[in-house]
Structure formats: structure tokens, C-alpha cells
Amino acid sequence: MHEFSISNEIVRNVLDTAKKNNGKKVLSVQLEIGELALLNVEQVTFWIHELFKGTVAEGAKVKVKTIKARIRCESCGYKGGMDLDQKDPFRHFIPYACPKCSSFQIKVEKGRECTLRRIQAVR
Ligand SMILES: [Zn+2]
């Protein structure tokens, strides 16, 4: 239910922002989700749509932009993207390793975020 709590947080954020800005109707929201955020984007979108029901954001479009991962390897100095197979259902259970030397001594610089980037609303 990881996706549910994240979606819940995003929805609360959207509704808060809409309220503060006197938004009458939210038209769309844009999210940025990192490749390594361990989130199922379809599920997040689904829950957001569900939680929007009955609020000023009901029916709003949910756009998701995937943020490419960027890692730094402490062993060989590799810097760059991960070779992620997005279709592999088990990829979330495998610890991330350096694509060059397979070391697990890596630092994730980018790709774990899940941020609400933009809200489009009418006043
Ligand atoms: Zn390495």
C-alpha cells in the first residue's frame, strides 16, 4: 500500500494548494516520479483519481514524468544512469548495483523523488 499513502499525500497537497489559492477546480496535476522511487506509476495515478473524487480536483488529469536515475559508484567512480529494465517485475527486489563494476557501493543522486511539480486550476 506504499502507492496509496504516497497518493494520499499528493492529493492532500493538491487540495491544500488549491484551497490556499482559491482554486475552484483543479484541471491537471503534474508529478515527477524517479525511476528508483519504487512506485508503480499506474497505481499512483489510479489512487490519485480515486481520492480526487468528490473534491475540487475530481476529473483532473494526472500527468507523470519519469525522472531518470543518476548514480555515483564509490568503487569505480562511474557516474550516470542505471540500466533499468522497466518491464522486469522483480527489479524492485534486487539491490541496485553499479552497471559498470557491479558494486553495491553506490550513491543515488537522482531518481528517488516523487514530487508534485505543477497544479493547473481555475479560480
Ligand atoms: Zn562501479
Short mmCIF file of N, CA, C and O and ligand atoms in Angstrom, two decimals:
data_model
loop_
_atom_site.label_atom_id
_atom_site.label_comp_id
_atom_site.label_asym_id
_atom_site.label_seq_id
_atom_site.Cartn_x
_atom_site.Cartn_y
_atom_site.Cartn_z
N MET A 1 0.82 -1.21 0.00
CA MET A 1 0.00 0.00 0.00
C MET A 1 0.85 1.26 0.00
O MET A 1 0.40 2.34 0.35
N HIS A 2 2.09 1.09 -0.38
CA HIS A 2 3.02 2.20 -0.48
C HIS A 2 2.46 3.29 -1.40
O HIS A 2 2.44 4.46 -1.05
N GLU A 3 1.94 2.84 -2.53
CA GLU A 3 1.39 3.78 -3.52
C GLU A 3 0.22 4.56 -2.94
O GLU A 3 0.07 5.73 -3.23
N PHE A 4 -0.58 3.88 -2.13
CA PHE A 4 -1.75 4.55 -1.57
C PHE A 4 -1.35 5.70 -0.67
O PHE A 4 -1.89 6.80 -0.77
N SER A 5 -0.39 5.48 0.22
CA SER A 5 -0.02 6.56 1.15
C SER A 5 0.66 7.72 0.42
O SER A 5 0.43 8.87 0.75
N ILE A 6 1.45 7.40 -0.60
CA ILE A 6 2.08 8.46 -1.39
C ILE A 6 1.00 9.28 -2.11
O ILE A 6 1.00 10.50 -2.08
N SER A 7 0.03 8.56 -2.71
CA SER A 7 -1.04 9.22 -3.44
C SER A 7 -1.86 10.10 -2.52
O SER A 7 -2.22 11.23 -2.86
N ASN A 8 -2.11 9.57 -1.32
CA ASN A 8 -2.88 10.29 -0.33
C ASN A 8 -2.18 11.62 0.01
O ASN A 8 -2.81 12.67 0.10
N GLU A 9 -0.88 11.55 0.17
CA GLU A 9 -0.09 12.73 0.49
C GLU A 9 -0.14 13.76 -0.65
O GLU A 9 -0.32 14.94 -0.42
N ILE A 10 -0.01 13.25 -1.87
CA ILE A 10 -0.05 14.13 -3.04
C ILE A 10 -1.40 14.82 -3.14
O ILE A 10 -1.49 16.03 -3.33
N VAL A 11 -2.45 14.02 -2.96
CA VAL A 11 -3.81 14.57 -3.07
C VAL A 11 -4.05 15.64 -2.01
O VAL A 11 -4.59 16.71 -2.29
N ARG A 12 -3.57 15.38 -0.80
CA ARG A 12 -3.74 16.36 0.28
C ARG A 12 -3.02 17.67 -0.09
O ARG A 12 -3.52 18.76 0.12
N ASN A 13 -1.85 17.48 -0.65
CA ASN A 13 -1.04 18.61 -1.09
C ASN A 13 -1.76 19.42 -2.18
O ASN A 13 -1.81 20.65 -2.11
N VAL A 14 -2.32 18.72 -3.14
CA VAL A 14 -3.04 19.37 -4.24
C VAL A 14 -4.23 20.16 -3.70
O VAL A 14 -4.43 21.33 -4.02
N LEU A 15 -5.01 19.51 -2.82
CA LEU A 15 -6.21 20.15 -2.29
C LEU A 15 -5.88 21.35 -1.41
O LEU A 15 -6.55 22.37 -1.44
N ASP A 16 -4.80 21.21 -0.65
CA ASP A 16 -4.33 22.31 0.19
C ASP A 16 -3.96 23.52 -0.65
O ASP A 16 -4.36 24.64 -0.37
N THR A 17 -3.17 23.24 -1.68
CA THR A 17 -2.70 24.30 -2.56
C THR A 17 -3.87 24.97 -3.27
O THR A 17 -3.94 26.19 -3.38
N ALA A 18 -4.81 24.15 -3.73
CA ALA A 18 -5.98 24.68 -4.42
C ALA A 18 -6.78 25.60 -3.49
O ALA A 18 -7.22 26.67 -3.88
N LYS A 19 -6.90 25.16 -2.24
CA LYS A 19 -7.67 25.92 -1.26
C LYS A 19 -6.99 27.27 -0.97
O LYS A 19 -7.64 28.31 -0.95
N LYS A 20 -5.68 27.21 -0.76
CA LYS A 20 -4.92 28.43 -0.46
C LYS A 20 -5.00 29.44 -1.59
O LYS A 20 -4.92 30.63 -1.38
N ASN A 21 -5.09 28.94 -2.82
CA ASN A 21 -5.12 29.82 -3.98
C ASN A 21 -6.53 30.06 -4.51
O ASN A 21 -6.71 30.55 -5.61
N ASN A 22 -7.52 29.71 -3.70
CA ASN A 22 -8.91 29.84 -4.08
C ASN A 22 -9.24 29.13 -5.38
O ASN A 22 -10.02 29.64 -6.18
N GLY A 23 -8.64 28.01 -5.60
CA GLY A 23 -8.91 27.26 -6.82
C GLY A 23 -10.31 26.66 -6.76
O GLY A 23 -10.68 26.02 -5.77
N LYS A 24 -11.06 26.88 -7.79
CA LYS A 24 -12.43 26.36 -7.82
C LYS A 24 -12.46 24.97 -8.41
O LYS A 24 -13.28 24.15 -8.08
N LYS A 25 -11.54 24.78 -9.35
CA LYS A 25 -11.49 23.47 -9.98
C LYS A 25 -10.06 23.18 -10.43
O LYS A 25 -9.44 24.02 -11.08
N VAL A 26 -9.58 22.02 -10.07
CA VAL A 26 -8.24 21.62 -10.50
C VAL A 26 -8.36 20.91 -11.84
O VAL A 26 -9.15 19.98 -11.98
N LEU A 27 -7.61 21.40 -12.82
CA LEU A 27 -7.71 20.81 -14.16
C LEU A 27 -6.71 19.68 -14.35
O LEU A 27 -7.02 18.65 -14.93
N SER A 28 -5.49 19.93 -13.89
CA SER A 28 -4.50 18.87 -14.03
C SER A 28 -3.38 19.03 -13.00
O SER A 28 -3.16 20.12 -12.48
N VAL A 29 -2.73 17.94 -12.74
CA VAL A 29 -1.57 17.98 -11.85
C VAL A 29 -0.42 17.26 -12.56
O VAL A 29 -0.64 16.33 -13.33
N GLN A 30 0.78 17.73 -12.29
CA GLN A 30 1.91 17.08 -12.88
C GLN A 30 2.86 16.57 -11.80
O GLN A 30 3.23 17.30 -10.89
N LEU A 31 3.21 15.31 -11.93
CA LEU A 31 4.10 14.70 -10.95
C LEU A 31 5.41 14.31 -11.61
O LEU A 31 5.44 14.03 -12.80
N GLU A 32 6.42 14.27 -10.80
CA GLU A 32 7.68 13.73 -11.27
C GLU A 32 8.04 12.56 -10.37
O GLU A 32 8.14 12.71 -9.16
N ILE A 33 8.18 11.41 -10.99
CA ILE A 33 8.49 10.22 -10.21
C ILE A 33 9.81 9.63 -10.70
O ILE A 33 9.97 9.36 -11.89
N GLY A 34 10.72 9.46 -9.78
CA GLY A 34 12.02 8.91 -10.13
C GLY A 34 11.96 7.42 -10.44
O GLY A 34 11.12 6.71 -9.91
N GLU A 35 12.86 6.98 -11.30
CA GLU A 35 12.93 5.57 -11.68
C GLU A 35 13.16 4.66 -10.48
O GLU A 35 12.80 3.50 -10.47
N LEU A 36 13.82 5.21 -9.47
CA LEU A 36 14.14 4.40 -8.29
C LEU A 36 13.22 4.68 -7.12
O LEU A 36 13.52 4.33 -5.99
N ALA A 37 12.10 5.33 -7.38
CA ALA A 37 11.19 5.68 -6.29
C ALA A 37 10.41 4.47 -5.80
O ALA A 37 9.70 4.56 -4.80
N LEU A 38 10.56 3.35 -6.46
CA LEU A 38 9.85 2.12 -6.09
C LEU A 38 8.34 2.31 -6.07
O LEU A 38 7.64 1.82 -5.21
N LEU A 39 7.88 3.04 -7.04
CA LEU A 39 6.45 3.26 -7.13
C LEU A 39 5.91 2.74 -8.44
O LEU A 39 6.54 2.88 -9.48
N ASN A 40 4.75 2.16 -8.36
CA ASN A 40 4.06 1.73 -9.56
C ASN A 40 3.22 2.92 -10.03
O ASN A 40 2.24 3.31 -9.40
N VAL A 41 3.66 3.53 -11.13
CA VAL A 41 3.05 4.76 -11.61
C VAL A 41 1.56 4.59 -11.90
O VAL A 41 0.76 5.47 -11.57
N GLU A 42 1.19 3.45 -12.48
CA GLU A 42 -0.23 3.22 -12.77
C GLU A 42 -1.07 3.21 -11.50
O GLU A 42 -2.17 3.73 -11.47
N GLN A 43 -0.51 2.60 -10.46
CA GLN A 43 -1.25 2.55 -9.20
C GLN A 43 -1.37 3.92 -8.56
O GLN A 43 -2.41 4.28 -8.03
N VAL A 44 -0.29 4.69 -8.65
CA VAL A 44 -0.31 6.04 -8.08
C VAL A 44 -1.39 6.86 -8.79
O VAL A 44 -2.23 7.50 -8.14
N THR A 45 -1.39 6.79 -10.13
CA THR A 45 -2.37 7.54 -10.90
C THR A 45 -3.79 7.09 -10.55
O THR A 45 -4.68 7.91 -10.37
N PHE A 46 -3.96 5.79 -10.42
CA PHE A 46 -5.27 5.25 -10.07
C PHE A 46 -5.77 5.79 -8.74
O PHE A 46 -6.89 6.29 -8.63
N TRP A 47 -4.92 5.74 -7.73
CA TRP A 47 -5.33 6.20 -6.40
C TRP A 47 -5.58 7.70 -6.37
O TRP A 47 -6.50 8.16 -5.70
N ILE A 48 -4.78 8.44 -7.10
CA ILE A 48 -5.00 9.88 -7.14
C ILE A 48 -6.37 10.18 -7.72
O ILE A 48 -7.15 10.96 -7.16
N HIS A 49 -6.70 9.51 -8.82
CA HIS A 49 -8.02 9.70 -9.43
C HIS A 49 -9.13 9.34 -8.44
O HIS A 49 -10.13 10.05 -8.33
N GLU A 50 -8.93 8.23 -7.73
CA GLU A 50 -9.94 7.79 -6.76
C GLU A 50 -10.11 8.83 -5.65
O GLU A 50 -11.23 9.16 -5.27
N LEU A 51 -8.97 9.31 -5.13
CA LEU A 51 -9.01 10.23 -3.99
C LEU A 51 -9.49 11.63 -4.38
O LEU A 51 -9.92 12.40 -3.53
N PHE A 52 -9.39 11.92 -5.66
CA PHE A 52 -9.87 13.22 -6.15
C PHE A 52 -11.40 13.28 -6.20
O PHE A 52 -11.98 14.35 -6.21
N LYS A 53 -12.01 12.12 -6.23
CA LYS A 53 -13.47 12.07 -6.35
C LYS A 53 -14.15 12.81 -5.20
O LYS A 53 -13.79 12.64 -4.05
N GLY A 54 -15.12 13.66 -5.59
CA GLY A 54 -15.85 14.41 -4.58
C GLY A 54 -15.12 15.65 -4.09
O GLY A 54 -15.56 16.29 -3.15
N THR A 55 -14.00 15.98 -4.72
CA THR A 55 -13.27 17.19 -4.34
C THR A 55 -13.21 18.13 -5.54
O THR A 55 -13.70 17.79 -6.63
N VAL A 56 -12.57 19.30 -5.34
CA VAL A 56 -12.45 20.25 -6.45
C VAL A 56 -11.56 19.70 -7.56
O VAL A 56 -11.48 20.27 -8.64
N ALA A 57 -10.88 18.63 -7.25
CA ALA A 57 -9.96 18.07 -8.24
C ALA A 57 -10.54 16.86 -8.97
O ALA A 57 -9.84 16.19 -9.72
N GLU A 58 -11.82 16.60 -8.75
CA GLU A 58 -12.43 15.45 -9.41
C GLU A 58 -12.30 15.59 -10.93
O GLU A 58 -12.58 16.63 -11.50
N GLY A 59 -11.84 14.54 -11.55
CA GLY A 59 -11.71 14.52 -13.01
C GLY A 59 -10.44 15.19 -13.54
O GLY A 59 -10.25 15.26 -14.75
N ALA A 60 -9.60 15.69 -12.65
CA ALA A 60 -8.37 16.34 -13.10
C ALA A 60 -7.44 15.33 -13.77
O ALA A 60 -7.42 14.16 -13.42
N LYS A 61 -6.70 15.83 -14.73
CA LYS A 61 -5.73 14.96 -15.41
C LYS A 61 -4.51 14.79 -14.53
O LYS A 61 -4.07 15.73 -13.87
N VAL A 62 -3.97 13.60 -14.54
CA VAL A 62 -2.75 13.35 -13.77
C VAL A 62 -1.64 13.01 -14.77
O VAL A 62 -1.71 11.99 -15.46
N LYS A 63 -0.66 13.89 -14.84
CA LYS A 63 0.46 13.64 -15.76
C LYS A 63 1.67 13.25 -14.94
O LYS A 63 1.97 13.87 -13.92
N VAL A 64 2.35 12.23 -15.40
CA VAL A 64 3.52 11.77 -14.67
C VAL A 64 4.74 11.80 -15.58
O VAL A 64 4.73 11.27 -16.69
N LYS A 65 5.77 12.44 -15.09
CA LYS A 65 7.03 12.47 -15.83
C LYS A 65 8.01 11.59 -15.07
O LYS A 65 8.15 11.72 -13.85
N THR A 66 8.64 10.68 -15.77
CA THR A 66 9.61 9.81 -15.11
C THR A 66 10.97 10.49 -15.11
O THR A 66 11.43 10.99 -16.13
N ILE A 67 11.58 10.51 -13.95
CA ILE A 67 12.91 11.11 -13.83
C ILE A 67 13.94 9.99 -13.87
O ILE A 67 13.89 9.04 -13.10
N LYS A 68 14.85 10.13 -14.81
CA LYS A 68 15.90 9.13 -14.97
C LYS A 68 16.81 9.09 -13.74
O LYS A 68 17.12 10.13 -13.15
N ALA A 69 17.21 7.89 -13.41
CA ALA A 69 18.09 7.73 -12.25
C ALA A 69 19.51 8.20 -12.59
O ALA A 69 19.94 8.16 -13.74
N ARG A 70 20.19 8.65 -11.56
CA ARG A 70 21.59 9.03 -11.72
C ARG A 70 22.31 8.55 -10.47
O ARG A 70 21.92 8.86 -9.35
N ILE A 71 23.32 7.76 -10.69
CA ILE A 71 24.03 7.21 -9.54
C ILE A 71 25.52 7.53 -9.62
O ILE A 71 26.04 7.90 -10.67
N ARG A 72 26.17 7.37 -8.50
CA ARG A 72 27.62 7.56 -8.43
C ARG A 72 28.16 6.31 -7.73
O ARG A 72 27.68 5.91 -6.68
N CYS A 73 29.17 5.71 -8.35
CA CYS A 73 29.73 4.49 -7.77
C CYS A 73 30.99 4.84 -6.98
O CYS A 73 31.88 5.52 -7.46
N GLU A 74 30.99 4.36 -5.76
CA GLU A 74 32.12 4.66 -4.88
C GLU A 74 33.31 3.75 -5.18
O GLU A 74 34.42 4.03 -4.78
N SER A 75 33.07 2.67 -5.87
CA SER A 75 34.14 1.72 -6.16
C SER A 75 34.93 2.10 -7.42
O SER A 75 36.15 2.12 -7.40
N CYS A 76 34.22 2.37 -8.51
CA CYS A 76 34.95 2.63 -9.76
C CYS A 76 34.79 4.06 -10.26
O CYS A 76 35.40 4.45 -11.24
N GLY A 77 33.96 4.84 -9.58
CA GLY A 77 33.81 6.23 -9.97
C GLY A 77 32.80 6.46 -11.07
O GLY A 77 32.66 7.58 -11.56
N TYR A 78 32.10 5.41 -11.46
CA TYR A 78 31.07 5.56 -12.50
C TYR A 78 30.01 6.57 -12.08
O TYR A 78 29.58 6.60 -10.93
N LYS A 79 29.64 7.38 -13.05
CA LYS A 79 28.59 8.36 -12.81
C LYS A 79 27.62 8.29 -13.96
O LYS A 79 28.05 8.29 -15.11
N GLY A 80 26.36 8.20 -13.68
CA GLY A 80 25.41 8.20 -14.78
C GLY A 80 24.16 7.42 -14.47
O GLY A 80 23.81 7.23 -13.30
N GLY A 81 23.51 6.97 -15.50
CA GLY A 81 22.23 6.29 -15.34
C GLY A 81 22.39 4.85 -14.94
O GLY A 81 23.48 4.29 -14.93
N MET A 82 21.24 4.26 -14.60
CA MET A 82 21.20 2.86 -14.26
C MET A 82 20.62 2.15 -15.47
O MET A 82 19.81 2.70 -16.18
N ASP A 83 21.02 0.91 -15.63
CA ASP A 83 20.48 0.15 -16.73
C ASP A 83 19.25 -0.58 -16.22
O ASP A 83 19.32 -1.74 -15.84
N LEU A 84 18.15 0.10 -16.16
CA LEU A 84 16.98 -0.49 -15.54
C LEU A 84 16.04 -1.08 -16.57
O LEU A 84 15.72 -0.45 -17.57
N ASP A 85 15.61 -2.27 -16.29
CA ASP A 85 14.62 -2.89 -17.15
C ASP A 85 13.25 -2.62 -16.53
O ASP A 85 12.87 -3.24 -15.54
N GLN A 86 12.55 -1.66 -17.10
CA GLN A 86 11.28 -1.24 -16.52
C GLN A 86 10.22 -2.34 -16.56
O GLN A 86 9.23 -2.27 -15.86
N LYS A 87 10.42 -3.33 -17.39
CA LYS A 87 9.40 -4.36 -17.50
C LYS A 87 9.65 -5.52 -16.54
O LYS A 87 8.81 -6.37 -16.37
N ASP A 88 10.81 -5.53 -15.94
CA ASP A 88 11.15 -6.62 -15.03
C ASP A 88 10.39 -6.45 -13.71
O ASP A 88 10.64 -5.51 -12.97
N PRO A 89 9.44 -7.35 -13.43
CA PRO A 89 8.63 -7.16 -12.22
C PRO A 89 9.43 -7.34 -10.93
O PRO A 89 8.97 -6.97 -9.86
N PHE A 90 10.60 -7.92 -11.03
CA PHE A 90 11.38 -8.17 -9.82
C PHE A 90 12.45 -7.12 -9.57
O PHE A 90 13.21 -7.21 -8.62
N ARG A 91 12.50 -6.14 -10.46
CA ARG A 91 13.59 -5.17 -10.35
C ARG A 91 13.60 -4.45 -9.00
O ARG A 91 14.64 -4.03 -8.52
N HIS A 92 12.42 -4.33 -8.40
CA HIS A 92 12.34 -3.62 -7.12
C HIS A 92 12.94 -4.39 -5.96
O HIS A 92 13.19 -3.86 -4.91
N PHE A 93 13.14 -5.69 -6.18
CA PHE A 93 13.62 -6.51 -5.07
C PHE A 93 15.11 -6.75 -5.13
O PHE A 93 15.68 -7.34 -4.24
N ILE A 94 15.70 -6.30 -6.20
CA ILE A 94 17.13 -6.51 -6.35
C ILE A 94 17.85 -5.23 -5.93
O ILE A 94 17.49 -4.14 -6.37
N PRO A 95 18.85 -5.36 -5.06
CA PRO A 95 19.56 -4.14 -4.67
C PRO A 95 20.28 -3.53 -5.88
O PRO A 95 20.74 -4.26 -6.76
N TYR A 96 20.31 -2.24 -5.92
CA TYR A 96 20.92 -1.57 -7.05
C TYR A 96 22.43 -1.73 -7.03
O TYR A 96 23.06 -1.58 -6.01
N ALA A 97 22.95 -2.04 -8.20
CA ALA A 97 24.39 -2.21 -8.33
C ALA A 97 24.90 -1.33 -9.46
O ALA A 97 24.16 -0.94 -10.35
N CYS A 98 26.19 -1.06 -9.40
CA CYS A 98 26.83 -0.25 -10.44
C CYS A 98 26.77 -1.02 -11.76
O CYS A 98 27.13 -2.19 -11.81
N PRO A 99 26.30 -0.37 -12.85
CA PRO A 99 26.21 -1.08 -14.13
C PRO A 99 27.59 -1.40 -14.72
O PRO A 99 27.70 -2.23 -15.62
N LYS A 100 28.61 -0.76 -14.20
CA LYS A 100 29.95 -0.95 -14.76
C LYS A 100 30.74 -2.03 -14.01
O LYS A 100 31.31 -2.93 -14.61
N CYS A 101 30.75 -1.94 -12.68
CA CYS A 101 31.58 -2.89 -11.94
C CYS A 101 30.75 -3.77 -10.99
O CYS A 101 31.31 -4.57 -10.25
N SER A 102 29.42 -3.61 -11.02
CA SER A 102 28.51 -4.41 -10.20
C SER A 102 28.65 -4.22 -8.69
O SER A 102 28.14 -5.01 -7.91
N SER A 103 29.34 -3.19 -8.29
CA SER A 103 29.50 -2.91 -6.86
C SER A 103 28.18 -2.38 -6.30
O SER A 103 27.41 -1.72 -7.00
N PHE A 104 27.93 -2.69 -5.02
CA PHE A 104 26.72 -2.15 -4.39
C PHE A 104 27.01 -0.84 -3.66
O PHE A 104 26.16 -0.26 -3.02
N GLN A 105 28.27 -0.44 -3.74
CA GLN A 105 28.67 0.81 -3.08
C GLN A 105 28.29 2.01 -3.95
O GLN A 105 29.15 2.73 -4.43
N ILE A 106 27.01 2.17 -4.13
CA ILE A 106 26.61 3.29 -4.98
C ILE A 106 25.76 4.29 -4.22
O ILE A 106 25.10 3.96 -3.24
N LYS A 107 25.85 5.51 -4.67
CA LYS A 107 25.04 6.58 -4.09
C LYS A 107 24.04 7.00 -5.15
O LYS A 107 24.41 7.24 -6.30
N VAL A 108 22.78 7.09 -4.75
CA VAL A 108 21.77 7.54 -5.69
C VAL A 108 21.69 9.06 -5.61
O VAL A 108 21.40 9.62 -4.56
N GLU A 109 22.02 9.72 -6.72
CA GLU A 109 21.97 11.18 -6.72
C GLU A 109 20.61 11.68 -7.19
O GLU A 109 20.16 12.74 -6.80
N LYS A 110 19.98 10.91 -8.03
CA LYS A 110 18.71 11.31 -8.59
C LYS A 110 17.89 10.07 -8.89
O LYS A 110 18.45 9.02 -9.19
N GLY A 111 16.57 10.20 -8.80
CA GLY A 111 15.74 9.07 -9.20
C GLY A 111 14.89 8.50 -8.09
O GLY A 111 14.15 7.56 -8.30
N ARG A 112 15.00 9.06 -6.87
CA ARG A 112 14.19 8.53 -5.77
C ARG A 112 13.02 9.44 -5.45
O ARG A 112 12.22 9.14 -4.58
N GLU A 113 12.95 10.55 -6.14
CA GLU A 113 11.95 11.55 -5.79
C GLU A 113 10.55 11.23 -6.29
O GLU A 113 10.37 10.48 -7.24
N CYS A 114 9.61 11.82 -5.61
CA CYS A 114 8.23 11.78 -6.07
C CYS A 114 7.70 13.15 -5.71
O CYS A 114 7.40 13.43 -4.56
N THR A 115 7.67 14.04 -6.67
CA THR A 115 7.29 15.41 -6.36
C THR A 115 6.12 15.89 -7.18
O THR A 115 5.92 15.48 -8.32
N LEU A 116 5.38 16.75 -6.55
CA LEU A 116 4.27 17.40 -7.21
C LEU A 116 4.84 18.63 -7.88
O LEU A 116 5.33 19.54 -7.21
N ARG A 117 4.87 18.62 -9.19
CA ARG A 117 5.55 19.68 -9.92
C ARG A 117 4.64 20.87 -10.22
O ARG A 117 5.02 22.02 -10.08
N ARG A 118 3.46 20.58 -10.65
CA ARG A 118 2.59 21.67 -11.08
C ARG A 118 1.11 21.33 -10.90
O ARG A 118 0.70 20.19 -11.05
N ILE A 119 0.36 22.35 -10.55
CA ILE A 119 -1.09 22.18 -10.45
C ILE A 119 -1.74 23.23 -11.34
O ILE A 119 -1.38 24.41 -11.25
N GLN A 120 -2.63 22.79 -12.16
CA GLN A 120 -3.35 23.73 -13.01
C GLN A 120 -4.77 23.81 -12.51
O GLN A 120 -5.46 22.78 -12.42
N ALA A 121 -5.19 25.01 -12.16
CA ALA A 121 -6.53 25.16 -11.61
C ALA A 121 -7.18 26.44 -12.09
O ALA A 121 -6.49 27.35 -12.55
N VAL A 122 -8.49 26.49 -12.01
CA VAL A 122 -9.21 27.73 -12.34
C VAL A 122 -9.76 28.33 -11.06
O VAL A 122 -10.17 27.60 -10.15
N ARG A 123 -9.73 29.64 -11.00
CA ARG A 123 -10.23 30.32 -9.80
C ARG A 123 -11.67 30.76 -9.96
O ARG A 123 -12.10 31.02 -11.05
ZN ZN B 1 31.29 0.87 -10.24
#
